[in-house]
PDB file of C-alpha atoms in Angstrom:
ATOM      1  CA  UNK A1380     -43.188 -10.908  -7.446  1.00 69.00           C
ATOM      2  CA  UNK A1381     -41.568 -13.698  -5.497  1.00 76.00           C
ATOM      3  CA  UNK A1382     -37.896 -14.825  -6.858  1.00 75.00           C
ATOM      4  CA  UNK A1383     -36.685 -17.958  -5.445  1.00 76.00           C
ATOM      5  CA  UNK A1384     -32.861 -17.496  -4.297  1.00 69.00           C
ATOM      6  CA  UNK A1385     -30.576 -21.002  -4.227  1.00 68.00           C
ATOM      7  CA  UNK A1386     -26.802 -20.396  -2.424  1.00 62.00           C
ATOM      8  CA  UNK A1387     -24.654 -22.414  -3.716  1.00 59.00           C
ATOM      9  CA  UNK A1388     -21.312 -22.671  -2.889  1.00 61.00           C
ATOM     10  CA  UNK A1389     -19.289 -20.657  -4.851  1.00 60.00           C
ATOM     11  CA  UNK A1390     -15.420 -21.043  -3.807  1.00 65.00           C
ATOM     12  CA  UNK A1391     -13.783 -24.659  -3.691  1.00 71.00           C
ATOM     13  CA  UNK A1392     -10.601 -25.382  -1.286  1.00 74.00           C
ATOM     14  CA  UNK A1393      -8.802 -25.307  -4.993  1.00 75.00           C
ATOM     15  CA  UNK A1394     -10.276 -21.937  -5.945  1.00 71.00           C
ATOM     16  CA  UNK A1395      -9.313 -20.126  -3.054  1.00 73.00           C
ATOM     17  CA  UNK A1396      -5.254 -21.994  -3.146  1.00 78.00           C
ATOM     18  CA  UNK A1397      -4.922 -20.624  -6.759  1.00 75.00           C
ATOM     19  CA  UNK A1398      -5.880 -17.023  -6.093  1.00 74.00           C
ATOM     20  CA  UNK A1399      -3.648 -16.751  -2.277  1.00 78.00           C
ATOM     21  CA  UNK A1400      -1.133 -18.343  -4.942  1.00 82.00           C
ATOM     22  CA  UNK A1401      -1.726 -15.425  -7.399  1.00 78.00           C
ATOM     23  CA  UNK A1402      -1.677 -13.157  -5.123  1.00 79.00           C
ATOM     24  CA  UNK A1403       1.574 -14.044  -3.684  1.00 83.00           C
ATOM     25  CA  UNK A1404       3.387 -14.208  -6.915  1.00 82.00           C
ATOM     26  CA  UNK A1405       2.213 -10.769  -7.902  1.00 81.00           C
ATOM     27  CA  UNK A1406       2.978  -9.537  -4.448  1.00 82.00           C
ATOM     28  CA  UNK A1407       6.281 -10.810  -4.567  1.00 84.00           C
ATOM     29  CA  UNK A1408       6.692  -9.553  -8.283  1.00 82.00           C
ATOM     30  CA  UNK A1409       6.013  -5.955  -6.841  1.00 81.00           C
ATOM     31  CA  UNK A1410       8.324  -5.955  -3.876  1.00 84.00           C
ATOM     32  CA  UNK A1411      11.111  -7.070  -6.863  1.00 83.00           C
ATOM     33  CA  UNK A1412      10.309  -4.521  -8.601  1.00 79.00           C
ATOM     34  CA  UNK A1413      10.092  -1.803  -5.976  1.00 80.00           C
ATOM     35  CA  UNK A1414      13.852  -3.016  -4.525  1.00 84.00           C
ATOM     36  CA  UNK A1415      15.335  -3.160  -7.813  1.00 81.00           C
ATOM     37  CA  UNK A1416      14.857   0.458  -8.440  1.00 80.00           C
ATOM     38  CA  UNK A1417      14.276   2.146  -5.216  1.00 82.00           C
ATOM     39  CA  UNK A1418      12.898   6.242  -5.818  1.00 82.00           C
ATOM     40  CA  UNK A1419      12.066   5.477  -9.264  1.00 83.00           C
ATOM     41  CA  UNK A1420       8.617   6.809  -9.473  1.00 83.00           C
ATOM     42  CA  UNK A1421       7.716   4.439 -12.181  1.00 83.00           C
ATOM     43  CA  UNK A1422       8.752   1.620 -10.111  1.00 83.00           C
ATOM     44  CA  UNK A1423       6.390   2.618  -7.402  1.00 83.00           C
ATOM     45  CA  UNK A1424       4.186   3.002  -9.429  1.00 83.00           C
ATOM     46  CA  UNK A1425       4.056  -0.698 -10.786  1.00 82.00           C
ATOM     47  CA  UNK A1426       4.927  -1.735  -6.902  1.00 82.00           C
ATOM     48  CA  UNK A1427       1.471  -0.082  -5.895  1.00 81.00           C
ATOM     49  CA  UNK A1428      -0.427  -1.257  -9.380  1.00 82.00           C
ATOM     50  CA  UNK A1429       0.665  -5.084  -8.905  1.00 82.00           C
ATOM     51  CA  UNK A1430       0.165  -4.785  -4.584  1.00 82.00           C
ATOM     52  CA  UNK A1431      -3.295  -3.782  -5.302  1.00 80.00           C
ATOM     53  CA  UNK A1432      -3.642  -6.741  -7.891  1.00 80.00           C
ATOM     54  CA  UNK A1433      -2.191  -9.068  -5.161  1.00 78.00           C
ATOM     55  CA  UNK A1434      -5.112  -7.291  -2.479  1.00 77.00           C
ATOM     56  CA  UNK A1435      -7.513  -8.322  -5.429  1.00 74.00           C
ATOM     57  CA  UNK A1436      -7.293 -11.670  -6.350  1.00 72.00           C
ATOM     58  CA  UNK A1437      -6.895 -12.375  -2.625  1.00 70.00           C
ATOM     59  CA  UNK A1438     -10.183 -10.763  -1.425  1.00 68.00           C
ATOM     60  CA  UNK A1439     -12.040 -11.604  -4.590  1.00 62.00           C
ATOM     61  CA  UNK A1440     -14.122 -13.788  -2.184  1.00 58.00           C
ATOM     62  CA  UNK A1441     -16.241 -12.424   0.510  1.00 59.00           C
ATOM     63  CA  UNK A1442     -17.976 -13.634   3.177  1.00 59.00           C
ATOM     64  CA  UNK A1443     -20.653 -11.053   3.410  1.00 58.00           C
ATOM     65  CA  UNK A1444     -24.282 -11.692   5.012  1.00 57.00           C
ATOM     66  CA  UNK A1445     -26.311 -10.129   7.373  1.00 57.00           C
ATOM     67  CA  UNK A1446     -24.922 -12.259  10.415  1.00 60.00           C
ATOM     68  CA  UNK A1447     -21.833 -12.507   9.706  1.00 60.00           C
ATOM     69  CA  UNK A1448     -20.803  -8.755   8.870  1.00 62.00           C
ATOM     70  CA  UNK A1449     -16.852  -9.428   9.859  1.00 64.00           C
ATOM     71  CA  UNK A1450     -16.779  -9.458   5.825  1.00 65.00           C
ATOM     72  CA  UNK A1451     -17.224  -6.134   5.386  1.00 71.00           C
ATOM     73  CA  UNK A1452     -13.578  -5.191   6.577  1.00 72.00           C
ATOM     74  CA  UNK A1453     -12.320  -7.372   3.318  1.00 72.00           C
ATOM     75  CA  UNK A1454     -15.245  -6.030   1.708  1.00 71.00           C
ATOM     76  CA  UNK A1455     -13.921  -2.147   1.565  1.00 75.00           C
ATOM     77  CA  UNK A1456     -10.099  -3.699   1.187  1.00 76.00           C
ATOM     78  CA  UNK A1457     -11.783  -5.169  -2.459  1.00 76.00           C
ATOM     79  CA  UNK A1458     -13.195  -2.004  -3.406  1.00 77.00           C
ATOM     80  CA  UNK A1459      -9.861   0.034  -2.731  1.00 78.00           C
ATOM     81  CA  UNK A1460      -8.051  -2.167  -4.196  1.00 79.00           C
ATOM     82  CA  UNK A1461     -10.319  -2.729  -7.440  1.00 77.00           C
ATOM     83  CA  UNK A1462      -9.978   1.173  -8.359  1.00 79.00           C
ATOM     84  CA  UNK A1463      -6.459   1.642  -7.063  1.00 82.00           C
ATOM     85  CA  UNK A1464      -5.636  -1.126 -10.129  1.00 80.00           C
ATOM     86  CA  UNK A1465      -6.512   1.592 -12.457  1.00 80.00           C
ATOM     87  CA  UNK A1466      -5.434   3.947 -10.725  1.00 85.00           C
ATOM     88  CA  UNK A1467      -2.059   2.612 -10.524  1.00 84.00           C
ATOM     89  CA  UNK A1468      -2.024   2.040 -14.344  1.00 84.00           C
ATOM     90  CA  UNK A1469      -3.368   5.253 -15.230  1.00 86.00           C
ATOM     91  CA  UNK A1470      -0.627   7.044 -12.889  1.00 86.00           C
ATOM     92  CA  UNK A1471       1.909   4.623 -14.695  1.00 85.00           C
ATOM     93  CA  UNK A1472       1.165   5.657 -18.294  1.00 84.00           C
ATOM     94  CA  UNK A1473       1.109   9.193 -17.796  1.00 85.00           C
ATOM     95  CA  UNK A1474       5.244   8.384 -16.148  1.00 83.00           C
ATOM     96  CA  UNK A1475       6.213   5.812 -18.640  1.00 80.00           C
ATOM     97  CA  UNK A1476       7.825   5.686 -21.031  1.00 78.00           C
ATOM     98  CA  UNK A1477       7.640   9.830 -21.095  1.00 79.00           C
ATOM     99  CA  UNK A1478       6.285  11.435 -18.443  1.00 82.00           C
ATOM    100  CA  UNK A1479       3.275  13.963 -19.791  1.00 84.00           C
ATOM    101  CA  UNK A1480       4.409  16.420 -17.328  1.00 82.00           C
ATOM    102  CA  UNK A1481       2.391  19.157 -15.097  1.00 85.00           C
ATOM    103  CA  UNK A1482       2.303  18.645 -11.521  1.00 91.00           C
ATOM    104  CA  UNK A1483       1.905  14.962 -10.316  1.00 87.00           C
ATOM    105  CA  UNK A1484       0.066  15.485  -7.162  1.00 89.00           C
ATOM    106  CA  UNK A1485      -2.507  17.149  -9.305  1.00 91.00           C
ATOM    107  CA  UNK A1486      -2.339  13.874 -12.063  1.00 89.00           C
ATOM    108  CA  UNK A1487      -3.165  11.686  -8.628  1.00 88.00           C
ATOM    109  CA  UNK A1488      -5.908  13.677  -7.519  1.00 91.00           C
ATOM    110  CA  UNK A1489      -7.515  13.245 -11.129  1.00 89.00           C
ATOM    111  CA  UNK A1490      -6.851   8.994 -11.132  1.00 89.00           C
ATOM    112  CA  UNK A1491      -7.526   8.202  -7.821  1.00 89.00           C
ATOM    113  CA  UNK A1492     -10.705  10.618  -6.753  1.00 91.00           C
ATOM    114  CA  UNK A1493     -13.614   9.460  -9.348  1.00 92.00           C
ATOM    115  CA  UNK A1494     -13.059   5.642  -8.485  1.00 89.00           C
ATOM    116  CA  UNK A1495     -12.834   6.156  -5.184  1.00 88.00           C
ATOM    117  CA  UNK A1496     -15.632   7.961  -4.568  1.00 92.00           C
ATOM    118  CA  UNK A1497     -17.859   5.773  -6.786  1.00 92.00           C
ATOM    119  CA  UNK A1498     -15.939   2.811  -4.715  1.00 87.00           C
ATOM    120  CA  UNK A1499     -16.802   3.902  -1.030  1.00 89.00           C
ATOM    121  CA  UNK A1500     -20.631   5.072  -2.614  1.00 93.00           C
ATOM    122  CA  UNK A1501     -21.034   1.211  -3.953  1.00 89.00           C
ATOM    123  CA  UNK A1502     -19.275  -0.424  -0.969  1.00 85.00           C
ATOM    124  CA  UNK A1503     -21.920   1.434   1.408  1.00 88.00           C
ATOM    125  CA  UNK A1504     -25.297   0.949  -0.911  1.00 90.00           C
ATOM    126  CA  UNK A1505     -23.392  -3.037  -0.718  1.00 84.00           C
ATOM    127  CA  UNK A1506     -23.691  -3.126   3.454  1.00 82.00           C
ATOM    128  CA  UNK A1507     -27.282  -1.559   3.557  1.00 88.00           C
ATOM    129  CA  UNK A1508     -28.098  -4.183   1.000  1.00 85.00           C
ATOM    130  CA  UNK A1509     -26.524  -7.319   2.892  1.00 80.00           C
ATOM    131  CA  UNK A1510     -27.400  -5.471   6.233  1.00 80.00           C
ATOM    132  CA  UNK A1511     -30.957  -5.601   5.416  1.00 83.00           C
ATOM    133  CA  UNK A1512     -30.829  -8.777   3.570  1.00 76.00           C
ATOM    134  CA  UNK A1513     -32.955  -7.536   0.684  1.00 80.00           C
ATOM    135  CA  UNK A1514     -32.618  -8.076  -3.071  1.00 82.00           C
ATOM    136  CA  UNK A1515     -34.250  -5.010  -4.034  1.00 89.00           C
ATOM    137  CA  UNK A1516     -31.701  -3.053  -2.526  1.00 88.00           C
ATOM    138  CA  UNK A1517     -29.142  -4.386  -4.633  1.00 87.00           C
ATOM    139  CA  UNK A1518     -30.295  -2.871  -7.653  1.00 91.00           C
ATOM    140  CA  UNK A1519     -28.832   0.807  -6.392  1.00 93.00           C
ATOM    141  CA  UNK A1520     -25.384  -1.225  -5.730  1.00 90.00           C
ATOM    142  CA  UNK A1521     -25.193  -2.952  -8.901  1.00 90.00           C
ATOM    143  CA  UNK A1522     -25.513  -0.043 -10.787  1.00 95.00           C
ATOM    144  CA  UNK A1523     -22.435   2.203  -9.044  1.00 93.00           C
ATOM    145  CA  UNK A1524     -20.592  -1.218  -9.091  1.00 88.00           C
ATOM    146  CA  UNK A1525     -21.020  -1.361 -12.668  1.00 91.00           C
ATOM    147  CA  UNK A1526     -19.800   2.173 -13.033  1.00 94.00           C
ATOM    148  CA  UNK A1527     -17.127   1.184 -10.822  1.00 88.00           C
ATOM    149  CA  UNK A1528     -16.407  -1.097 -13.841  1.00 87.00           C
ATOM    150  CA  UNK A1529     -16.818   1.362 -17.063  1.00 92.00           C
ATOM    151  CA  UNK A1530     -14.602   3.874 -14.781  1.00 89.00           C
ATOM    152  CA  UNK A1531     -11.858   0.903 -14.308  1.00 85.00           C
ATOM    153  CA  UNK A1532     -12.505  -0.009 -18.560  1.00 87.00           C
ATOM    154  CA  UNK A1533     -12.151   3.309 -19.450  1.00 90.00           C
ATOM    155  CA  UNK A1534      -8.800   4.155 -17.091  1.00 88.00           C
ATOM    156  CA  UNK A1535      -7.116   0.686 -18.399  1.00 85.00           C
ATOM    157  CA  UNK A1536      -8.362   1.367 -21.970  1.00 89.00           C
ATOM    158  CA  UNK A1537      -7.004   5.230 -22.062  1.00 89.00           C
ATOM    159  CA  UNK A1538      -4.071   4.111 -20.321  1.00 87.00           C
ATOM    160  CA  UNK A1539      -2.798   1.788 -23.108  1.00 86.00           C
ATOM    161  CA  UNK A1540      -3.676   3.745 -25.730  1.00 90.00           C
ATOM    162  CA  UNK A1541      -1.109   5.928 -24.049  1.00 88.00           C
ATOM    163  CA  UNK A1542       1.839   3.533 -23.751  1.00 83.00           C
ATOM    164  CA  UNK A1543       1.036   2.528 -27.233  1.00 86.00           C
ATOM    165  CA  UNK A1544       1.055   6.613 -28.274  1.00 87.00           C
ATOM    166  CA  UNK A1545       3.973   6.955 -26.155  1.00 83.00           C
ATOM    167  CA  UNK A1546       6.045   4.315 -27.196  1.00 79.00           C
ATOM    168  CA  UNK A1547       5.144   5.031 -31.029  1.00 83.00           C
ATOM    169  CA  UNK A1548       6.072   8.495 -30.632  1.00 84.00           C
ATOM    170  CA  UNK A1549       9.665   8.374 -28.504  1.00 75.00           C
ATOM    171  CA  UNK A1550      12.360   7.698 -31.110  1.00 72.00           C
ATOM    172  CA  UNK A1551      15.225   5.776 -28.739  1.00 67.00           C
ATOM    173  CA  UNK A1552      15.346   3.737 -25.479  1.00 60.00           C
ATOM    174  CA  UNK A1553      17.610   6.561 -23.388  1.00 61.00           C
ATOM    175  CA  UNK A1554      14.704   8.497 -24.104  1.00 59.00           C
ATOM    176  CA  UNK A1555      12.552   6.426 -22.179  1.00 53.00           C
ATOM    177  CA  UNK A1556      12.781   6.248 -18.629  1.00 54.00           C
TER     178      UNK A1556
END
């Protein structure tokens, strides 16, 4: 079965301004953050979550193909960054506004493991598939790359419900940190 392919240009001069834009607000944003309240924990926290959202919107383009692999550099920068965003939120709503407690070492073994290893397993099944320019081969990447996803839905989704429990559940402001 033959399946015609068209490229089309997919990123405009404008495109690429607004998200280097983005990107440097939220960086910026971050690095407030971070020297407003330096060793808070929850602070570095956000610093980390809203660097990794800078990382994202700015390599949300790639320039991946199978002569020009000097993409794939911003190509595993995406993928780090695109789990460390839940990551980062998940580590935050376990610290804030209450911290759940147990050991947090152990808390960012359990965040950050899964979507990394389903990151670096769908950033390498995404080289052999641009490496050997075939479609077919994108079918194994699509599908960790969509679990990528669920894992990133289901850490944002559990991590709100956890501010929100949080929050509902701590009776004053000095007793959140």
């Amino acid at each position: 079965l033959a399946i015609p392919v068209t490229l089309v240009p997919a990123h405009t001069g404008g495109y690429i301004a607004a998200m280097y834009a983005t990107g440097a607000v939220t960086l910026l944003i971050g690095i407030f953050v971070l020297l407003a309240r330096p060793g808070n924990r929850v602070a570095l926290l956000m610093h980390w979550g809203l660097t990794a959202i800078a990382a994202l919107v700015v390599l949300a383009f790639e320039n991946v193909t199978p002569s020009h692999t000097a993409g794939y550099l911003p190509s595993a920068l995406f993928f780090a960054a695109y789990a460390s965003v839940a990551t980062a939120f998940l580590l935050f709503a376990t610290e804030f506004p209450r911290s759940v407690g147990g050991p947090f070492p152990l808390r960012v073994a359990l965040a950050a493991v899964p979507p990394l290893l389903i990151g670096v397993t769908a950033m390498l099944l995404h080289r052999r598939a641009t490496t050997a320019g075939s479609v077919d081969l994108y079918v194994p990447y699509r599908f960790w790359f969509d679990v990528l996803r669920i894992t990133v839905i289901a850490a944002t989704v559990g991590s709100t419900l956890r501010l929100v429990r949080s929050f509902r559940t701590t009776p004053s402001a000095s007793e959140r940190k």
